[in-house]
Amino acid sequence: MRQDGACLKDLMDLRYRMLKHKNKKMLYRLFLLVLMDSLIITLSGPMAIYIRYNLLFEPGAITFQYLPWNLVVTLGAFAGFRLYQGIWKYASASDLVNIIGAGAVSAVTQAMGMKLLNLSFPRSYPIMYFVVLTAGISVFRFGYRILGFLQSRR
């Protein structure tokens, strides 16, 4: 028969391996979430311009010079509004408020940054960008919740 210390050590080792596996899974999900957010952020600017010009592509209207800064600032705003800490299976109204706040910070900082760099953009662009970004992030996050809900009902 094994001693209590050995059993306890085995249990602790098993718990450590389970937590290690769970952390890897959570890091993988976080990576995918940041990747999807980056894709939505990157597409939000051109989509806002596309909508602004009545669904016509205007060649000189899209400025990509600010995109790297916008990506960093927006992901930072998302982290600041705790969009990467919750479990999106349980997304709620407070998460939507955080998405709206992060989108607003992103739109305002992008407009200020583009103005500082003397990049031209339509006056309506920051508002359109905010709407497209907030809608894209919300649909993605709450779509994940709806999918989880539908799968749990089966």
Tab-separated table of N, CA and C in Angstrom:
chain	number	residue	atom	x	y	z
A	1	MET	N	0.840	-1.183	0.000
A	1	MET	CA	0.000	0.000	0.000
A	1	MET	C	0.884	1.246	0.000
A	2	ARG	N	0.469	2.253	-0.747
A	2	ARG	CA	1.245	3.477	-0.870
A	2	ARG	C	1.031	4.373	0.336
A	3	GLN	N	1.991	5.186	0.600
A	3	GLN	CA	1.870	6.132	1.704
A	3	GLN	C	1.047	7.330	1.268
A	4	ASP	N	0.471	8.023	2.251
A	4	ASP	CA	-0.362	9.192	1.965
A	4	ASP	C	0.403	10.270	1.218
A	5	GLY	N	1.655	10.473	1.519
A	5	GLY	CA	2.466	11.489	0.865
A	5	GLY	C	2.622	11.201	-0.623
A	6	ALA	N	2.772	9.923	-0.974
A	6	ALA	CA	2.935	9.552	-2.380
A	6	ALA	C	1.627	9.776	-3.141
A	7	CYS	N	0.487	9.437	-2.525
A	7	CYS	CA	-0.825	9.652	-3.162
A	7	CYS	C	-1.079	11.144	-3.370
A	8	LEU	N	-0.750	11.913	-2.364
A	8	LEU	CA	-0.930	13.353	-2.453
A	8	LEU	C	-0.057	13.935	-3.566
A	9	LYS	N	1.174	13.425	-3.652
A	9	LYS	CA	2.085	13.883	-4.706
A	9	LYS	C	1.517	13.530	-6.080
A	10	ASP	N	0.962	12.338	-6.233
A	10	ASP	CA	0.365	11.927	-7.503
A	10	ASP	C	-0.834	12.810	-7.861
A	11	LEU	N	-1.653	13.112	-6.855
A	11	LEU	CA	-2.809	13.981	-7.098
A	11	LEU	C	-2.375	15.382	-7.517
A	12	MET	N	-1.355	15.906	-6.863
A	12	MET	CA	-0.853	17.230	-7.207
A	12	MET	C	-0.257	17.227	-8.612
A	13	ASP	N	0.441	16.140	-8.951
A	13	ASP	CA	1.026	16.027	-10.284
A	13	ASP	C	-0.075	15.963	-11.344
A	14	LEU	N	-1.130	15.213	-11.071
A	14	LEU	CA	-2.255	15.111	-12.002
A	14	LEU	C	-2.935	16.472	-12.156
A	15	ARG	N	-3.144	17.182	-11.056
A	15	ARG	CA	-3.767	18.509	-11.094
A	15	ARG	C	-2.901	19.482	-11.901
A	16	TYR	N	-1.589	19.412	-11.698
A	16	TYR	CA	-0.669	20.287	-12.437
A	16	TYR	C	-0.761	19.999	-13.933
A	17	ARG	N	-0.780	18.729	-14.330
A	17	ARG	CA	-0.873	18.388	-15.742
A	17	ARG	C	-2.198	18.849	-16.339
A	18	MET	N	-3.297	18.742	-15.563
A	18	MET	CA	-4.605	19.193	-16.045
A	18	MET	C	-4.613	20.714	-16.222
A	19	LEU	N	-4.058	21.446	-15.258
A	19	LEU	CA	-4.002	22.909	-15.356
A	19	LEU	C	-3.110	23.339	-16.511
A	20	LYS	N	-2.002	22.627	-16.701
A	20	LYS	CA	-1.102	22.939	-17.794
A	20	LYS	C	-1.822	22.765	-19.133
A	21	HIS	N	-2.591	21.685	-19.263
A	21	HIS	CA	-3.363	21.445	-20.488
A	21	HIS	C	-4.438	22.519	-20.661
A	22	LYS	N	-5.118	22.874	-19.574
A	22	LYS	CA	-6.158	23.895	-19.624
A	22	LYS	C	-5.568	25.251	-20.007
A	23	ASN	N	-4.392	25.586	-19.452
A	23	ASN	CA	-3.740	26.857	-19.788
A	23	ASN	C	-3.346	26.904	-21.252
A	24	LYS	N	-2.861	25.790	-21.796
A	24	LYS	CA	-2.518	25.746	-23.212
A	24	LYS	C	-3.754	25.971	-24.064
A	25	LYS	N	-4.852	25.362	-23.663
A	25	LYS	CA	-6.104	25.520	-24.399
A	25	LYS	C	-6.588	26.963	-24.335
A	26	MET	N	-6.481	27.587	-23.147
A	26	MET	CA	-6.904	28.974	-22.996
A	26	MET	C	-6.002	29.916	-23.789
A	27	LEU	N	-4.693	29.649	-23.791
A	27	LEU	CA	-3.775	30.468	-24.574
A	27	LEU	C	-4.063	30.338	-26.066
A	28	TYR	N	-4.398	29.143	-26.505
A	28	TYR	CA	-4.742	28.916	-27.905
A	28	TYR	C	-6.003	29.692	-28.266
A	29	ARG	N	-7.017	29.645	-27.395
A	29	ARG	CA	-8.253	30.403	-27.635
A	29	ARG	C	-7.988	31.904	-27.642
A	30	LEU	N	-7.150	32.365	-26.723
A	30	LEU	CA	-6.807	33.780	-26.670
A	30	LEU	C	-6.090	34.201	-27.949
A	31	PHE	N	-5.174	33.366	-28.419
A	31	PHE	CA	-4.466	33.649	-29.663
A	31	PHE	C	-5.448	33.758	-30.827
A	32	LEU	N	-6.386	32.814	-30.919
A	32	LEU	CA	-7.374	32.857	-31.998
A	32	LEU	C	-8.275	34.087	-31.883
A	33	LEU	N	-8.632	34.452	-30.660
A	33	LEU	CA	-9.476	35.626	-30.443
A	33	LEU	C	-8.755	36.902	-30.876
A	34	VAL	N	-7.493	37.042	-30.496
A	34	VAL	CA	-6.713	38.219	-30.895
A	34	VAL	C	-6.528	38.227	-32.412
A	35	LEU	N	-6.317	37.058	-32.995
A	35	LEU	CA	-6.170	36.960	-34.447
A	35	LEU	C	-7.449	37.399	-35.161
A	36	MET	N	-8.597	36.934	-34.689
A	36	MET	CA	-9.876	37.328	-35.296
A	36	MET	C	-10.145	38.819	-35.080
A	37	ASP	N	-9.837	39.321	-33.889
A	37	ASP	CA	-10.001	40.756	-33.631
A	37	ASP	C	-9.107	41.571	-34.564
A	38	SER	N	-7.885	41.114	-34.771
A	38	SER	CA	-6.966	41.815	-35.672
A	38	SER	C	-7.512	41.845	-37.092
A	39	LEU	N	-8.094	40.747	-37.515
A	39	LEU	CA	-8.692	40.693	-38.852
A	39	LEU	C	-9.868	41.664	-38.964
A	40	ILE	N	-10.721	41.679	-37.947
A	40	ILE	CA	-11.875	42.586	-37.953
A	40	ILE	C	-11.413	44.045	-37.919
A	41	ILE	N	-10.408	44.351	-37.101
A	41	ILE	CA	-9.871	45.717	-37.018
A	41	ILE	C	-9.301	46.138	-38.372
A	42	THR	N	-8.544	45.240	-38.995
A	42	THR	CA	-7.923	45.541	-40.281
A	42	THR	C	-8.964	45.792	-41.366
A	43	LEU	N	-10.047	45.028	-41.349
A	43	LEU	CA	-11.081	45.176	-42.373
A	43	LEU	C	-12.056	46.318	-42.086
A	44	SER	N	-12.125	46.768	-40.850
A	44	SER	CA	-13.095	47.811	-40.484
A	44	SER	C	-12.822	49.140	-41.175
A	45	GLY	N	-11.570	49.518	-41.300
A	45	GLY	CA	-11.222	50.781	-41.971
A	45	GLY	C	-11.655	50.799	-43.427
A	46	PRO	N	-11.209	49.821	-44.240
A	46	PRO	CA	-11.655	49.793	-45.634
A	46	PRO	C	-13.171	49.647	-45.783
A	47	MET	N	-13.797	48.865	-44.894
A	47	MET	CA	-15.258	48.723	-44.967
A	47	MET	C	-15.958	50.044	-44.681
A	48	ALA	N	-15.443	50.808	-43.722
A	48	ALA	CA	-16.039	52.109	-43.401
A	48	ALA	C	-15.941	53.047	-44.601
A	49	ILE	N	-14.795	53.049	-45.273
A	49	ILE	CA	-14.622	53.879	-46.473
A	49	ILE	C	-15.547	53.393	-47.587
A	50	TYR	N	-15.629	52.086	-47.744
A	50	TYR	CA	-16.478	51.485	-48.776
A	50	TYR	C	-17.942	51.890	-48.570
A	51	ILE	N	-18.406	51.842	-47.337
A	51	ILE	CA	-19.781	52.245	-47.020
A	51	ILE	C	-19.930	53.757	-47.210
A	52	ARG	N	-18.922	54.506	-46.809
A	52	ARG	CA	-18.971	55.970	-46.922
A	52	ARG	C	-19.158	56.424	-48.372
A	53	TYR	N	-18.532	55.727	-49.299
A	53	TYR	CA	-18.633	56.077	-50.713
A	53	TYR	C	-19.710	55.251	-51.433
A	54	ASN	N	-20.802	54.972	-50.731
A	54	ASN	CA	-21.970	54.289	-51.303
A	54	ASN	C	-21.625	52.974	-51.989
A	55	LEU	N	-20.837	52.170	-51.328
A	55	LEU	CA	-20.437	50.844	-51.783
A	55	LEU	C	-19.659	50.857	-53.088
A	56	LEU	N	-18.960	51.936	-53.322
A	56	LEU	CA	-18.065	52.034	-54.468
A	56	LEU	C	-16.637	52.146	-53.944
A	57	PHE	N	-15.735	51.478	-54.610
A	57	PHE	CA	-14.342	51.544	-54.187
A	57	PHE	C	-13.720	52.841	-54.686
A	58	GLU	N	-13.219	53.639	-53.774
A	58	GLU	CA	-12.574	54.913	-54.098
A	58	GLU	C	-11.067	54.717	-53.890
A	59	PRO	N	-10.289	54.586	-54.972
A	59	PRO	CA	-8.876	54.193	-54.865
A	59	PRO	C	-8.021	55.004	-53.895
A	60	GLY	N	-8.124	56.305	-53.878
A	60	GLY	CA	-7.246	57.109	-53.023
A	60	GLY	C	-7.778	57.338	-51.630
A	61	ALA	N	-8.936	56.802	-51.311
A	61	ALA	CA	-9.583	57.132	-50.043
A	61	ALA	C	-9.039	56.344	-48.853
A	62	ILE	N	-8.529	55.169	-49.095
A	62	ILE	CA	-8.089	54.330	-47.982
A	62	ILE	C	-6.611	54.574	-47.716
A	63	THR	N	-6.314	54.941	-46.482
A	63	THR	CA	-4.924	55.141	-46.105
A	63	THR	C	-4.508	54.021	-45.165
A	64	PHE	N	-3.517	53.269	-45.591
A	64	PHE	CA	-3.049	52.145	-44.779
A	64	PHE	C	-1.825	52.504	-43.947
A	65	GLN	N	-1.357	53.757	-44.042
A	65	GLN	CA	-0.171	54.151	-43.288
A	65	GLN	C	-0.400	54.068	-41.781
A	66	TYR	N	-1.631	54.274	-41.351
A	66	TYR	CA	-1.915	54.284	-39.915
A	66	TYR	C	-2.321	52.908	-39.394
A	67	LEU	N	-2.491	51.937	-40.275
A	67	LEU	CA	-2.990	50.617	-39.864
A	67	LEU	C	-2.170	49.949	-38.758
A	68	PRO	N	-0.838	49.891	-38.833
A	68	PRO	CA	-0.103	49.236	-37.742
A	68	PRO	C	-0.345	49.904	-36.386
A	69	TRP	N	-0.361	51.245	-36.368
A	69	TRP	CA	-0.628	51.953	-35.117
A	69	TRP	C	-2.040	51.672	-34.635
A	70	ASN	N	-2.974	51.689	-35.560
A	70	ASN	CA	-4.373	51.453	-35.203
A	70	ASN	C	-4.555	50.054	-34.616
A	71	LEU	N	-3.879	49.083	-35.188
A	71	LEU	CA	-3.974	47.710	-34.695
A	71	LEU	C	-3.484	47.628	-33.247
A	72	VAL	N	-2.331	48.225	-32.985
A	72	VAL	CA	-1.758	48.185	-31.631
A	72	VAL	C	-2.647	48.935	-30.644
A	73	VAL	N	-3.086	50.133	-31.021
A	73	VAL	CA	-3.916	50.936	-30.118
A	73	VAL	C	-5.255	50.249	-29.849
A	74	THR	N	-5.864	49.701	-30.882
A	74	THR	CA	-7.168	49.064	-30.715
A	74	THR	C	-7.068	47.791	-29.884
A	75	LEU	N	-6.056	46.970	-30.132
A	75	LEU	CA	-5.876	45.776	-29.299
A	75	LEU	C	-5.584	46.167	-27.854
A	76	GLY	N	-4.839	47.262	-27.664
A	76	GLY	CA	-4.603	47.771	-26.312
A	76	GLY	C	-5.894	48.247	-25.651
A	77	ALA	N	-6.739	48.919	-26.433
A	77	ALA	CA	-8.031	49.365	-25.892
A	77	ALA	C	-8.895	48.161	-25.534
A	78	PHE	N	-8.875	47.129	-26.371
A	78	PHE	CA	-9.644	45.921	-26.076
A	78	PHE	C	-9.158	45.277	-24.782
A	79	ALA	N	-7.839	45.223	-24.609
A	79	ALA	CA	-7.290	44.658	-23.373
A	79	ALA	C	-7.655	45.542	-22.183
A	80	GLY	N	-7.581	46.865	-22.370
A	80	GLY	CA	-7.937	47.794	-21.297
A	80	GLY	C	-9.399	47.692	-20.880
A	81	PHE	N	-10.263	47.381	-21.827
A	81	PHE	CA	-11.679	47.209	-21.524
A	81	PHE	C	-12.014	45.757	-21.179
A	82	ARG	N	-10.998	44.955	-20.937
A	82	ARG	CA	-11.114	43.568	-20.472
A	82	ARG	C	-11.882	42.659	-21.430
A	83	LEU	N	-11.687	42.863	-22.702
A	83	LEU	CA	-12.367	42.010	-23.671
A	83	LEU	C	-11.696	40.654	-23.821
A	84	TYR	N	-10.516	40.486	-23.253
A	84	TYR	CA	-9.826	39.204	-23.351
A	84	TYR	C	-9.845	38.416	-22.046
A	85	GLN	N	-10.587	38.894	-21.064
A	85	GLN	CA	-10.608	38.210	-19.772
A	85	GLN	C	-11.862	37.377	-19.560
A	86	GLY	N	-12.937	37.714	-20.226
A	86	GLY	CA	-14.188	37.003	-20.004
A	86	GLY	C	-14.261	35.699	-20.772
A	87	ILE	N	-15.254	34.929	-20.430
A	87	ILE	CA	-15.540	33.699	-21.154
A	87	ILE	C	-16.686	34.039	-22.092
A	88	TRP	N	-16.415	34.027	-23.390
A	88	TRP	CA	-17.407	34.512	-24.344
A	88	TRP	C	-18.591	33.586	-24.506
A	89	LYS	N	-18.508	32.425	-23.864
A	89	LYS	CA	-19.663	31.542	-23.838
A	89	LYS	C	-20.774	32.195	-23.013
A	90	TYR	N	-20.382	33.117	-22.119
A	90	TYR	CA	-21.326	33.796	-21.240
A	90	TYR	C	-21.333	35.303	-21.476
A	91	ALA	N	-21.173	35.739	-22.707
A	91	ALA	CA	-21.162	37.171	-23.035
A	91	ALA	C	-22.477	37.808	-22.595
A	92	SER	N	-22.385	39.054	-22.090
A	92	SER	CA	-23.570	39.716	-21.551
A	92	SER	C	-23.605	41.181	-21.987
A	93	ALA	N	-24.571	41.903	-21.429
A	93	ALA	CA	-24.728	43.320	-21.751
A	93	ALA	C	-23.509	44.128	-21.308
A	94	SER	N	-22.898	43.759	-20.194
A	94	SER	CA	-21.703	44.490	-19.748
A	94	SER	C	-20.556	44.287	-20.742
A	95	ASP	N	-20.495	43.125	-21.365
A	95	ASP	CA	-19.479	42.905	-22.398
A	95	ASP	C	-19.755	43.780	-23.618
A	96	LEU	N	-21.015	43.954	-23.957
A	96	LEU	CA	-21.374	44.819	-25.081
A	96	LEU	C	-20.986	46.272	-24.783
A	97	VAL	N	-21.201	46.708	-23.556
A	97	VAL	CA	-20.803	48.062	-23.148
A	97	VAL	C	-19.279	48.215	-23.277
A	98	ASN	N	-18.527	47.186	-22.885
A	98	ASN	CA	-17.072	47.226	-23.011
A	98	ASN	C	-16.637	47.265	-24.477
A	99	ILE	N	-17.336	46.532	-25.339
A	99	ILE	CA	-17.029	46.548	-26.770
A	99	ILE	C	-17.272	47.953	-27.330
A	100	ILE	N	-18.381	48.552	-26.953
A	100	ILE	CA	-18.707	49.907	-27.426
A	100	ILE	C	-17.661	50.909	-26.933
A	101	GLY	N	-17.274	50.806	-25.664
A	101	GLY	CA	-16.254	51.705	-25.117
A	101	GLY	C	-14.916	51.547	-25.817
A	102	ALA	N	-14.492	50.312	-26.035
A	102	ALA	CA	-13.218	50.059	-26.714
A	102	ALA	C	-13.270	50.545	-28.159
A	103	GLY	N	-14.413	50.349	-28.825
A	103	GLY	CA	-14.571	50.833	-30.197
A	103	GLY	C	-14.506	52.350	-30.269
A	104	ALA	N	-15.104	53.021	-29.293
A	104	ALA	CA	-15.075	54.484	-29.253
A	104	ALA	C	-13.654	54.996	-29.033
A	105	VAL	N	-12.946	54.382	-28.103
A	105	VAL	CA	-11.550	54.778	-27.855
A	105	VAL	C	-10.725	54.569	-29.119
A	106	SER	N	-10.931	53.445	-29.789
A	106	SER	CA	-10.194	53.160	-31.016
A	106	SER	C	-10.488	54.199	-32.098
A	107	ALA	N	-11.760	54.531	-32.288
A	107	ALA	CA	-12.139	55.496	-33.330
A	107	ALA	C	-11.565	56.878	-33.037
A	108	VAL	N	-11.646	57.302	-31.791
A	108	VAL	CA	-11.137	58.631	-31.423
A	108	VAL	C	-9.622	58.684	-31.559
A	109	THR	N	-8.927	57.674	-31.054
A	109	THR	CA	-7.461	57.686	-31.158
A	109	THR	C	-7.005	57.557	-32.607
A	110	GLN	N	-7.758	56.793	-33.412
A	110	GLN	CA	-7.388	56.690	-34.821
A	110	GLN	C	-7.548	58.038	-35.525
A	111	ALA	N	-8.649	58.721	-35.275
A	111	ALA	CA	-8.861	60.040	-35.895
A	111	ALA	C	-7.773	61.021	-35.453
A	112	MET	N	-7.436	61.015	-34.166
A	112	MET	CA	-6.391	61.906	-33.672
A	112	MET	C	-5.039	61.555	-34.279
A	113	GLY	N	-4.720	60.281	-34.348
A	113	GLY	CA	-3.442	59.844	-34.908
A	113	GLY	C	-3.316	60.171	-36.381
A	114	MET	N	-4.395	59.960	-37.128
A	114	MET	CA	-4.358	60.271	-38.558
A	114	MET	C	-4.238	61.775	-38.776
A	115	LYS	N	-4.877	62.546	-37.916
A	115	LYS	CA	-4.775	64.012	-38.007
A	115	LYS	C	-3.344	64.463	-37.702
A	116	LEU	N	-2.724	63.864	-36.671
A	116	LEU	CA	-1.342	64.212	-36.320
A	116	LEU	C	-0.361	63.865	-37.437
A	117	LEU	N	-0.650	62.794	-38.164
A	117	LEU	CA	0.224	62.390	-39.269
A	117	LEU	C	-0.154	63.061	-40.590
A	118	ASN	N	-1.088	64.008	-40.514
A	118	ASN	CA	-1.563	64.737	-41.699
A	118	ASN	C	-2.098	63.820	-42.804
A	119	LEU	N	-2.782	62.758	-42.395
A	119	LEU	CA	-3.419	61.864	-43.358
A	119	LEU	C	-4.846	62.354	-43.584
A	120	SER	N	-5.254	62.390	-44.812
A	120	SER	CA	-6.605	62.880	-45.092
A	120	SER	C	-7.608	61.730	-44.996
A	121	PHE	N	-8.774	62.066	-44.466
A	121	PHE	CA	-9.876	61.105	-44.372
A	121	PHE	C	-11.170	61.901	-44.297
A	122	PRO	N	-12.275	61.297	-44.760
A	122	PRO	CA	-13.565	62.003	-44.699
A	122	PRO	C	-13.978	62.273	-43.248
A	123	ARG	N	-14.709	63.346	-43.039
A	123	ARG	CA	-15.159	63.690	-41.683
A	123	ARG	C	-16.020	62.600	-41.071
A	124	SER	N	-16.763	61.901	-41.902
A	124	SER	CA	-17.647	60.855	-41.386
A	124	SER	C	-16.915	59.538	-41.112
A	125	TYR	N	-15.655	59.455	-41.517
A	125	TYR	CA	-14.908	58.204	-41.377
A	125	TYR	C	-14.830	57.692	-39.937
A	126	PRO	N	-14.476	58.503	-38.936
A	126	PRO	CA	-14.382	57.962	-37.569
A	126	PRO	C	-15.698	57.347	-37.072
A	127	ILE	N	-16.811	57.968	-37.422
A	127	ILE	CA	-18.118	57.433	-36.991
A	127	ILE	C	-18.408	56.117	-37.714
A	128	MET	N	-18.150	56.104	-39.019
A	128	MET	CA	-18.375	54.882	-39.792
A	128	MET	C	-17.453	53.759	-39.298
A	129	TYR	N	-16.208	54.116	-39.014
A	129	TYR	CA	-15.255	53.133	-38.499
A	129	TYR	C	-15.737	52.569	-37.168
A	130	PHE	N	-16.190	53.446	-36.284
A	130	PHE	CA	-16.717	53.006	-34.985
A	130	PHE	C	-17.868	52.027	-35.158
A	131	VAL	N	-18.805	52.353	-36.034
A	131	VAL	CA	-19.976	51.493	-36.244
A	131	VAL	C	-19.560	50.138	-36.814
A	132	VAL	N	-18.708	50.157	-37.832
A	132	VAL	CA	-18.281	48.898	-38.458
A	132	VAL	C	-17.467	48.049	-37.483
A	133	LEU	N	-16.546	48.669	-36.764
A	133	LEU	CA	-15.721	47.938	-35.804
A	133	LEU	C	-16.568	47.347	-34.686
A	134	THR	N	-17.425	48.161	-34.102
A	134	THR	CA	-18.266	47.688	-32.997
A	134	THR	C	-19.206	46.578	-33.457
A	135	ALA	N	-19.795	46.747	-34.628
A	135	ALA	CA	-20.693	45.712	-35.161
A	135	ALA	C	-19.919	44.424	-35.434
A	136	GLY	N	-18.746	44.543	-36.045
A	136	GLY	CA	-17.962	43.344	-36.360
A	136	GLY	C	-17.550	42.569	-35.122
A	137	ILE	N	-17.037	43.277	-34.129
A	137	ILE	CA	-16.607	42.612	-32.891
A	137	ILE	C	-17.809	42.026	-32.158
A	138	SER	N	-18.917	42.770	-32.100
A	138	SER	CA	-20.113	42.290	-31.402
A	138	SER	C	-20.696	41.057	-32.071
A	139	VAL	N	-20.794	41.088	-33.380
A	139	VAL	CA	-21.355	39.929	-34.098
A	139	VAL	C	-20.476	38.705	-33.880
A	140	PHE	N	-19.166	38.894	-33.945
A	140	PHE	CA	-18.263	37.760	-33.738
A	140	PHE	C	-18.392	37.210	-32.317
A	141	ARG	N	-18.323	38.090	-31.323
A	141	ARG	CA	-18.354	37.626	-29.927
A	141	ARG	C	-19.709	37.026	-29.548
A	142	PHE	N	-20.784	37.711	-29.901
A	142	PHE	CA	-22.099	37.195	-29.510
A	142	PHE	C	-22.523	36.037	-30.404
A	143	GLY	N	-21.995	35.978	-31.614
A	143	GLY	CA	-22.235	34.808	-32.462
A	143	GLY	C	-21.640	33.568	-31.825
A	144	TYR	N	-20.479	33.719	-31.193
A	144	TYR	CA	-19.848	32.616	-30.473
A	144	TYR	C	-20.752	32.151	-29.331
A	145	ARG	N	-21.360	33.109	-28.637
A	145	ARG	CA	-22.254	32.755	-27.538
A	145	ARG	C	-23.502	32.053	-28.064
A	146	ILE	N	-24.073	32.550	-29.138
A	146	ILE	CA	-25.281	31.943	-29.706
A	146	ILE	C	-24.981	30.529	-30.185
A	147	LEU	N	-23.827	30.351	-30.819
A	147	LEU	CA	-23.432	29.006	-31.249
A	147	LEU	C	-23.328	28.051	-30.060
A	148	GLY	N	-22.700	28.506	-28.985
A	148	GLY	CA	-22.587	27.689	-27.773
A	148	GLY	C	-23.944	27.356	-27.192
A	149	PHE	N	-24.855	28.325	-27.210
A	149	PHE	CA	-26.202	28.101	-26.698
A	149	PHE	C	-26.932	27.062	-27.542
A	150	LEU	N	-26.827	27.190	-28.846
A	150	LEU	CA	-27.509	26.225	-29.735
A	150	LEU	C	-26.925	24.819	-29.601
A	151	GLN	N	-25.625	24.714	-29.418
A	151	GLN	CA	-25.015	23.414	-29.255
A	151	GLN	C	-25.401	22.777	-27.926
A	152	SER	N	-25.593	23.579	-26.892
A	152	SER	CA	-25.968	23.029	-25.582
A	152	SER	C	-27.414	22.552	-25.556
A	153	ARG	N	-28.236	23.052	-26.458
A	153	ARG	CA	-29.643	22.639	-26.505
A	153	ARG	C	-29.825	21.292	-27.167
A	154	ARG	N	-28.836	20.821	-27.892
A	154	ARG	CA	-28.946	19.523	-28.585
A	154	ARG	C	-28.786	18.371	-27.671
